Amino acid sequence: QQQVKQSPQSLIVQKGGISIINCAYENTAFDYFPWYQQFPGKGPALLIAIRPDVSEKKEGRFTISFNKSAKQFSLHIMDSQPGDSATYFCAASTAAGNKLTFGGGTRVLVKP
Amino acid sequence: EPEVTQTPSHQVTQMGQEVILRCVPISNHLYFYWYRQILGQKVEFLVSFYNNEISEKSEIFDDQFSVERPDGSNFTLKIRSTKLEDSAMYFCASSEPLIYGDYEQYFGPGTRLTVT
């Protein structure tokens, strides 16, 4: 019940295209859903996060869509750029200060 | 911009040896965490630390692991007797949760631990 399932495992998109990564969870106590971006050999960097009281949050080219009833959330990367090539992790937490439960990650490759 | 720092960046040790991984969290943060990531796999929670004590730990965090905040700035993870399966990237993170909001956890660059 603590799992966060992420798909796809990998994604290839052309420059300018849209990358879409999906996550699903079971634990209804989760109330914070961040996305992290990780480059090889680096630590995860917080990209964007959402709380369940909103259905969508947009920051620049990155948008989170949240469907509370379906217990699903997704990351959309608009106008994908080669510099966006990285591994993206969704995560969830139940309360401030509590641990993050990560999804399995999606390796995104943006072809020029 | 404040950041979490970790040392060393890479540690090679022999099986059975003790290692200490060091972290300096962001200075005004109150919660500290260790996570690990085995090569190519997801990030896994190990332990969280608040108010000078462990607040939560995972099943991975057995008696071989310990954490300490020896002074006002450092946060350490000790593995007493390393095993081959401890080889992974270890990430320190910190957060400053307020009464409501600010769940954000900030990660350090990691220490790659290689057990031979």
PDB file of C-alpha atoms in Angstrom:
ATOM      1  CA  GLN A   1       0.000   0.000   0.000  1.00  0.00           C
ATOM      2  CA  GLN A   2       3.002   2.236   0.401  1.00  0.00           C
ATOM      3  CA  GLN A   3       4.086   1.781  -3.212  1.00  0.00           C
ATOM      4  CA  VAL A   4       4.085   4.377  -5.914  1.00  0.00           C
ATOM      5  CA  LYS A   5       3.996   2.861  -9.384  1.00  0.00           C
ATOM      6  CA  GLN A   6       5.548   4.810 -12.233  1.00  0.00           C
ATOM      7  CA  SER A   7       5.348   4.325 -15.976  1.00  0.00           C
ATOM      8  CA  PRO A   8       6.854   4.145 -18.505  1.00  0.00           C
ATOM      9  CA  GLN A   9      10.324   3.000 -17.480  1.00  0.00           C
ATOM     10  CA  SER A  10      11.829   4.862 -20.414  1.00  0.00           C
ATOM     11  CA  LEU A  11      10.721   7.373 -22.965  1.00  0.00           C
ATOM     12  CA  ILE A  12      12.198   8.764 -26.158  1.00  0.00           C
ATOM     13  CA  VAL A  13      10.784  12.019 -27.461  1.00  0.00           C
ATOM     14  CA  GLN A  14      11.773  14.368 -30.233  1.00  0.00           C
ATOM     15  CA  LYS A  15      12.881  17.885 -29.418  1.00  0.00           C
ATOM     16  CA  GLY A  16       9.800  20.050 -29.105  1.00  0.00           C
ATOM     17  CA  GLY A  17       7.562  17.126 -28.257  1.00  0.00           C
ATOM     18  CA  ILE A  18       5.635  16.366 -25.075  1.00  0.00           C
ATOM     19  CA  SER A  19       6.917  13.903 -22.481  1.00  0.00           C
ATOM     20  CA  ILE A  20       4.259  12.330 -20.270  1.00  0.00           C
ATOM     21  CA  ILE A  21       5.058  10.274 -17.188  1.00  0.00           C
ATOM     22  CA  ASN A  22       2.391   8.666 -15.048  1.00  0.00           C
ATOM     23  CA  CYS A  23       2.272   7.591 -11.411  1.00  0.00           C
ATOM     24  CA  ALA A  24      -0.325   5.775  -9.360  1.00  0.00           C
ATOM     25  CA  TYR A  25      -0.605   5.247  -5.628  1.00  0.00           C
ATOM     26  CA  GLU A  26      -2.751   3.282  -3.194  1.00  0.00           C
ATOM     27  CA  ASN A  27      -2.239   4.997   0.132  1.00  0.00           C
ATOM     28  CA  THR A  28      -4.948   7.639   0.513  1.00  0.00           C
ATOM     29  CA  ALA A  29      -2.955   9.206   3.358  1.00  0.00           C
ATOM     30  CA  PHE A  30      -0.458  10.563   0.831  1.00  0.00           C
ATOM     31  CA  ASP A  31      -0.994  14.293   0.524  1.00  0.00           C
ATOM     32  CA  TYR A  32       2.121  15.637  -1.125  1.00  0.00           C
ATOM     33  CA  PHE A  33       3.337  14.583  -4.542  1.00  0.00           C
ATOM     34  CA  PRO A  34       6.684  15.914  -5.792  1.00  0.00           C
ATOM     35  CA  TRP A  35       8.571  15.185  -8.954  1.00  0.00           C
ATOM     36  CA  TYR A  36      12.339  14.968  -8.927  1.00  0.00           C
ATOM     37  CA  GLN A  37      14.780  15.222 -11.818  1.00  0.00           C
ATOM     38  CA  GLN A  38      18.043  13.321 -11.617  1.00  0.00           C
ATOM     39  CA  PHE A  39      21.040  13.571 -13.901  1.00  0.00           C
ATOM     40  CA  PRO A  40      23.639  10.764 -13.925  1.00  0.00           C
ATOM     41  CA  GLY A  41      25.866  10.860 -10.864  1.00  0.00           C
ATOM     42  CA  LYS A  42      23.832  13.603  -9.204  1.00  0.00           C
ATOM     43  CA  GLY A  43      21.258  13.775  -6.455  1.00  0.00           C
ATOM     44  CA  PRO A  44      17.549  14.132  -7.155  1.00  0.00           C
ATOM     45  CA  ALA A  45      16.536  17.759  -7.633  1.00  0.00           C
ATOM     46  CA  LEU A  46      13.033  18.907  -6.790  1.00  0.00           C
ATOM     47  CA  LEU A  47      11.275  19.928  -9.990  1.00  0.00           C
ATOM     48  CA  ILE A  48       7.655  20.595  -9.093  1.00  0.00           C
ATOM     49  CA  ALA A  49       5.182  19.390  -6.472  1.00  0.00           C
ATOM     50  CA  ILE A  50       1.444  19.319  -5.924  1.00  0.00           C
ATOM     51  CA  ARG A  51      -0.956  18.887  -3.047  1.00  0.00           C
ATOM     52  CA  PRO A  52      -4.279  17.042  -3.567  1.00  0.00           C
ATOM     53  CA  ASP A  53      -6.411  20.161  -3.178  1.00  0.00           C
ATOM     54  CA  VAL A  54      -5.536  21.234  -6.736  1.00  0.00           C
ATOM     55  CA  SER A  55      -5.916  19.274  -9.966  1.00  0.00           C
ATOM     56  CA  GLU A  56      -3.129  20.919 -11.929  1.00  0.00           C
ATOM     57  CA  LYS A  57       0.017  22.912 -11.317  1.00  0.00           C
ATOM     58  CA  LYS A  58       2.196  24.470 -13.962  1.00  0.00           C
ATOM     59  CA  GLU A  59       5.719  25.815 -13.687  1.00  0.00           C
ATOM     60  CA  GLY A  60       7.238  26.853 -16.976  1.00  0.00           C
ATOM     61  CA  ARG A  61       7.276  23.863 -19.314  1.00  0.00           C
ATOM     62  CA  PHE A  62       6.444  21.407 -16.504  1.00  0.00           C
ATOM     63  CA  THR A  63       2.877  20.582 -15.502  1.00  0.00           C
ATOM     64  CA  ILE A  64       1.551  18.171 -12.900  1.00  0.00           C
ATOM     65  CA  SER A  65      -1.958  16.817 -13.367  1.00  0.00           C
ATOM     66  CA  PHE A  66      -3.576  15.215 -10.334  1.00  0.00           C
ATOM     67  CA  ASN A  67      -6.610  12.933 -10.252  1.00  0.00           C
ATOM     68  CA  LYS A  68      -7.529  12.289  -6.636  1.00  0.00           C
ATOM     69  CA  SER A  69     -10.392   9.890  -7.335  1.00  0.00           C
ATOM     70  CA  ALA A  70      -8.219   7.736  -9.584  1.00  0.00           C
ATOM     71  CA  LYS A  71      -5.217   8.082  -7.271  1.00  0.00           C
ATOM     72  CA  GLN A  72      -3.046   9.042 -10.195  1.00  0.00           C
ATOM     73  CA  PHE A  73      -0.819  11.938 -11.078  1.00  0.00           C
ATOM     74  CA  SER A  74       1.308  12.748 -14.056  1.00  0.00           C
ATOM     75  CA  LEU A  75       4.107  14.993 -15.230  1.00  0.00           C
ATOM     76  CA  HIS A  76       3.946  16.670 -18.614  1.00  0.00           C
ATOM     77  CA  ILE A  77       7.075  18.212 -20.081  1.00  0.00           C
ATOM     78  CA  MET A  78       6.073  20.546 -22.882  1.00  0.00           C
ATOM     79  CA  ASP A  79       8.426  21.545 -25.688  1.00  0.00           C
ATOM     80  CA  SER A  80      10.957  18.930 -24.528  1.00  0.00           C
ATOM     81  CA  GLN A  81      14.595  19.929 -24.926  1.00  0.00           C
ATOM     82  CA  PRO A  82      17.773  17.802 -25.070  1.00  0.00           C
ATOM     83  CA  GLY A  83      18.730  19.291 -21.679  1.00  0.00           C
ATOM     84  CA  ASP A  84      15.619  17.645 -20.215  1.00  0.00           C
ATOM     85  CA  SER A  85      17.198  14.230 -20.828  1.00  0.00           C
ATOM     86  CA  ALA A  86      17.334  12.784 -17.318  1.00  0.00           C
ATOM     87  CA  THR A  87      15.622  10.321 -15.021  1.00  0.00           C
ATOM     88  CA  TYR A  88      12.407  11.566 -13.481  1.00  0.00           C
ATOM     89  CA  PHE A  89      11.007  10.209 -10.229  1.00  0.00           C
ATOM     90  CA  CYS A  90       7.582  10.771  -8.797  1.00  0.00           C
ATOM     91  CA  ALA A  91       7.233  10.521  -5.054  1.00  0.00           C
ATOM     92  CA  ALA A  92       4.658  10.844  -2.302  1.00  0.00           C
ATOM     93  CA  SER A  93       4.581  11.709   1.368  1.00  0.00           C
ATOM     94  CA  THR A  94       1.949  11.614   4.070  1.00  0.00           C
ATOM     95  CA  ALA A  95       2.935  14.672   6.081  1.00  0.00           C
ATOM     96  CA  ALA A  96       5.544  17.362   6.457  1.00  0.00           C
ATOM     97  CA  GLY A  97       8.731  15.819   7.749  1.00  0.00           C
ATOM     98  CA  ASN A  98       7.767  12.297   6.758  1.00  0.00           C
ATOM     99  CA  LYS A  99       9.654  10.101   4.343  1.00  0.00           C
ATOM    100  CA  LEU A 100       9.261  10.242   0.589  1.00  0.00           C
ATOM    101  CA  THR A 101       8.149   7.070  -1.177  1.00  0.00           C
ATOM    102  CA  PHE A 102       9.570   7.092  -4.693  1.00  0.00           C
ATOM    103  CA  GLY A 103       8.325   5.597  -7.917  1.00  0.00           C
ATOM    104  CA  GLY A 104      10.631   3.451  -9.993  1.00  0.00           C
ATOM    105  CA  GLY A 105      11.805   6.276 -12.255  1.00  0.00           C
ATOM    106  CA  THR A 106      11.474   7.111 -15.937  1.00  0.00           C
ATOM    107  CA  ARG A 107      14.522   7.650 -18.103  1.00  0.00           C
ATOM    108  CA  VAL A 108      13.693  10.356 -20.627  1.00  0.00           C
ATOM    109  CA  LEU A 109      15.792  10.877 -23.739  1.00  0.00           C
ATOM    110  CA  VAL A 110      15.063  13.916 -25.863  1.00  0.00           C
ATOM    111  CA  LYS A 111      16.453  13.565 -29.378  1.00  0.00           C
ATOM    112  CA  PRO A 112      17.556  16.733 -31.139  1.00  0.00           C
TER     113      PRO A 112
ATOM    114  CA  GLU B   1      21.384  29.224  -2.788  1.00  0.00           C
ATOM    115  CA  PRO B   2      21.740  26.952   0.257  1.00  0.00           C
ATOM    116  CA  GLU B   3      22.436  23.324  -0.534  1.00  0.00           C
ATOM    117  CA  VAL B   4      23.021  19.999   1.128  1.00  0.00           C
ATOM    118  CA  THR B   5      26.624  18.847   0.910  1.00  0.00           C
ATOM    119  CA  GLN B   6      28.010  15.340   1.331  1.00  0.00           C
ATOM    120  CA  THR B   7      31.476  13.872   1.801  1.00  0.00           C
ATOM    121  CA  PRO B   8      33.149  11.891   0.475  1.00  0.00           C
ATOM    122  CA  SER B   9      31.801  11.756  -3.053  1.00  0.00           C
ATOM    123  CA  HIS B  10      33.098   8.199  -3.437  1.00  0.00           C
ATOM    124  CA  GLN B  11      34.081   5.707  -0.763  1.00  0.00           C
ATOM    125  CA  VAL B  12      35.599   2.321  -1.451  1.00  0.00           C
ATOM    126  CA  THR B  13      35.761  -0.105   1.440  1.00  0.00           C
ATOM    127  CA  GLN B  14      36.308  -3.775   2.085  1.00  0.00           C
ATOM    128  CA  MET B  15      33.528  -6.023   3.276  1.00  0.00           C
ATOM    129  CA  GLY B  16      33.280  -6.004   7.046  1.00  0.00           C
ATOM    130  CA  GLN B  17      34.772  -2.548   7.470  1.00  0.00           C
ATOM    131  CA  GLU B  18      33.018   0.399   9.073  1.00  0.00           C
ATOM    132  CA  VAL B  19      32.211   3.479   7.040  1.00  0.00           C
ATOM    133  CA  ILE B  20      30.912   6.882   8.006  1.00  0.00           C
ATOM    134  CA  LEU B  21      29.154   9.014   5.446  1.00  0.00           C
ATOM    135  CA  ARG B  22      28.906  12.694   6.215  1.00  0.00           C
ATOM    136  CA  CYS B  23      26.346  15.323   5.359  1.00  0.00           C
ATOM    137  CA  VAL B  24      25.883  18.989   6.082  1.00  0.00           C
ATOM    138  CA  PRO B  25      22.163  19.775   5.766  1.00  0.00           C
ATOM    139  CA  ILE B  26      20.794  23.202   4.932  1.00  0.00           C
ATOM    140  CA  SER B  27      21.390  25.309   8.018  1.00  0.00           C
ATOM    141  CA  ASN B  28      17.850  26.212   9.109  1.00  0.00           C
ATOM    142  CA  HIS B  29      16.377  22.803   8.371  1.00  0.00           C
ATOM    143  CA  LEU B  30      14.998  20.611  11.112  1.00  0.00           C
ATOM    144  CA  TYR B  31      14.426  17.208   9.514  1.00  0.00           C
ATOM    145  CA  PHE B  32      17.215  15.080   8.127  1.00  0.00           C
ATOM    146  CA  TYR B  33      17.067  11.941   6.043  1.00  0.00           C
ATOM    147  CA  TRP B  34      19.178   9.260   4.478  1.00  0.00           C
ATOM    148  CA  TYR B  35      18.115   7.519   1.305  1.00  0.00           C
ATOM    149  CA  ARG B  36      19.964   5.075  -0.880  1.00  0.00           C
ATOM    150  CA  GLN B  37      19.840   4.186  -4.538  1.00  0.00           C
ATOM    151  CA  ILE B  38      21.254   0.955  -5.851  1.00  0.00           C
ATOM    152  CA  LEU B  39      22.555   1.442  -9.384  1.00  0.00           C
ATOM    153  CA  GLY B  40      19.696   1.753 -11.854  1.00  0.00           C
ATOM    154  CA  GLN B  41      17.004   1.372  -9.226  1.00  0.00           C
ATOM    155  CA  LYS B  42      14.675   3.703  -7.380  1.00  0.00           C
ATOM    156  CA  VAL B  43      15.524   5.858  -4.397  1.00  0.00           C
ATOM    157  CA  GLU B  44      14.757   4.075  -1.122  1.00  0.00           C
ATOM    158  CA  PHE B  45      14.182   5.643   2.281  1.00  0.00           C
ATOM    159  CA  LEU B  46      16.491   4.566   5.086  1.00  0.00           C
ATOM    160  CA  VAL B  47      15.899   6.820   8.070  1.00  0.00           C
ATOM    161  CA  SER B  48      14.594  10.185   9.186  1.00  0.00           C
ATOM    162  CA  PHE B  49      15.911  12.183  12.123  1.00  0.00           C
ATOM    163  CA  TYR B  50      14.300  15.014  14.053  1.00  0.00           C
ATOM    164  CA  ASN B  51      14.984  16.652  17.375  1.00  0.00           C
ATOM    165  CA  ASN B  52      18.072  14.502  17.909  1.00  0.00           C
ATOM    166  CA  GLU B  53      16.345  11.193  17.513  1.00  0.00           C
ATOM    167  CA  ILE B  54      15.228   8.808  14.814  1.00  0.00           C
ATOM    168  CA  SER B  55      11.645   9.573  13.817  1.00  0.00           C
ATOM    169  CA  GLU B  56      11.223   6.741  11.320  1.00  0.00           C
ATOM    170  CA  LYS B  57      13.344   3.978   9.820  1.00  0.00           C
ATOM    171  CA  SER B  58      12.841   1.420   7.092  1.00  0.00           C
ATOM    172  CA  GLU B  59      13.412  -2.317   7.256  1.00  0.00           C
ATOM    173  CA  ILE B  60      16.714  -1.736   5.452  1.00  0.00           C
ATOM    174  CA  PHE B  61      17.978   0.288   8.414  1.00  0.00           C
ATOM    175  CA  ASP B  62      18.982  -2.621  10.649  1.00  0.00           C
ATOM    176  CA  ASP B  63      21.385  -2.774  13.588  1.00  0.00           C
ATOM    177  CA  GLN B  64      24.349  -2.296  11.265  1.00  0.00           C
ATOM    178  CA  PHE B  65      23.244   1.260  10.570  1.00  0.00           C
ATOM    179  CA  SER B  66      23.260   4.250  12.871  1.00  0.00           C
ATOM    180  CA  VAL B  67      22.846   7.978  12.497  1.00  0.00           C
ATOM    181  CA  GLU B  68      24.155  10.842  14.515  1.00  0.00           C
ATOM    182  CA  ARG B  69      24.146  14.608  14.588  1.00  0.00           C
ATOM    183  CA  PRO B  70      27.412  15.147  16.438  1.00  0.00           C
ATOM    184  CA  ASP B  71      27.275  18.933  16.293  1.00  0.00           C
ATOM    185  CA  GLY B  72      25.048  21.703  14.996  1.00  0.00           C
ATOM    186  CA  SER B  73      25.899  21.188  11.364  1.00  0.00           C
ATOM    187  CA  ASN B  74      26.865  17.600  10.538  1.00  0.00           C
ATOM    188  CA  PHE B  75      24.648  14.575  10.097  1.00  0.00           C
ATOM    189  CA  THR B  76      26.302  11.188   9.704  1.00  0.00           C
ATOM    190  CA  LEU B  77      25.360   7.698   8.624  1.00  0.00           C
ATOM    191  CA  LYS B  78      27.508   4.874   9.970  1.00  0.00           C
ATOM    192  CA  ILE B  79      27.535   1.350   8.623  1.00  0.00           C
ATOM    193  CA  ARG B  80      29.311  -0.840  11.165  1.00  0.00           C
ATOM    194  CA  SER B  81      30.201  -3.888   9.101  1.00  0.00           C
ATOM    195  CA  THR B  82      29.675  -3.334   5.406  1.00  0.00           C
ATOM    196  CA  LYS B  83      28.327  -6.010   3.104  1.00  0.00           C
ATOM    197  CA  LEU B  84      28.568  -6.276  -0.660  1.00  0.00           C
ATOM    198  CA  GLU B  85      24.872  -5.427  -0.928  1.00  0.00           C
ATOM    199  CA  ASP B  86      25.479  -2.095   0.802  1.00  0.00           C
ATOM    200  CA  SER B  87      27.097  -0.851  -2.399  1.00  0.00           C
ATOM    201  CA  ALA B  88      24.877   2.007  -3.520  1.00  0.00           C
ATOM    202  CA  MET B  89      24.587   5.762  -3.796  1.00  0.00           C
ATOM    203  CA  TYR B  90      23.656   7.247  -0.443  1.00  0.00           C
ATOM    204  CA  PHE B  91      21.798  10.539  -0.414  1.00  0.00           C
ATOM    205  CA  CYS B  92      21.314  12.875   2.490  1.00  0.00           C
ATOM    206  CA  ALA B  93      18.300  15.179   2.437  1.00  0.00           C
ATOM    207  CA  SER B  94      16.896  17.860   4.680  1.00  0.00           C
ATOM    208  CA  SER B  95      13.646  19.736   5.056  1.00  0.00           C
ATOM    209  CA  GLU B  96      12.176  22.520   7.112  1.00  0.00           C
ATOM    210  CA  PRO B  97       8.531  21.550   7.568  1.00  0.00           C
ATOM    211  CA  LEU B  98       6.362  24.216   9.053  1.00  0.00           C
ATOM    212  CA  ILE B  99       3.087  23.541  10.828  1.00  0.00           C
ATOM    213  CA  TYR B 100       1.462  23.414   7.406  1.00  0.00           C
ATOM    214  CA  GLY B 101       3.097  23.331   4.030  1.00  0.00           C
ATOM    215  CA  ASP B 102       6.708  23.049   3.068  1.00  0.00           C
ATOM    216  CA  TYR B 103       7.171  19.329   2.700  1.00  0.00           C
ATOM    217  CA  GLU B 104      10.042  19.942   0.344  1.00  0.00           C
ATOM    218  CA  GLN B 105      13.091  17.772   0.810  1.00  0.00           C
ATOM    219  CA  TYR B 106      16.386  18.872  -0.674  1.00  0.00           C
ATOM    220  CA  PHE B 107      18.916  16.250  -1.613  1.00  0.00           C
ATOM    221  CA  GLY B 108      22.678  16.312  -1.550  1.00  0.00           C
ATOM    222  CA  PRO B 109      24.859  15.101  -4.433  1.00  0.00           C
ATOM    223  CA  GLY B 110      25.334  11.694  -2.855  1.00  0.00           C
ATOM    224  CA  THR B 111      28.167   9.440  -1.743  1.00  0.00           C
ATOM    225  CA  ARG B 112      28.877   6.443  -3.919  1.00  0.00           C
ATOM    226  CA  LEU B 113      29.775   3.556  -1.616  1.00  0.00           C
ATOM    227  CA  THR B 114      31.544   0.609  -3.186  1.00  0.00           C
ATOM    228  CA  VAL B 115      32.061  -2.464  -1.004  1.00  0.00           C
ATOM    229  CA  THR B 116      34.606  -4.961  -2.327  1.00  0.00           C
TER     230      THR B 116
END
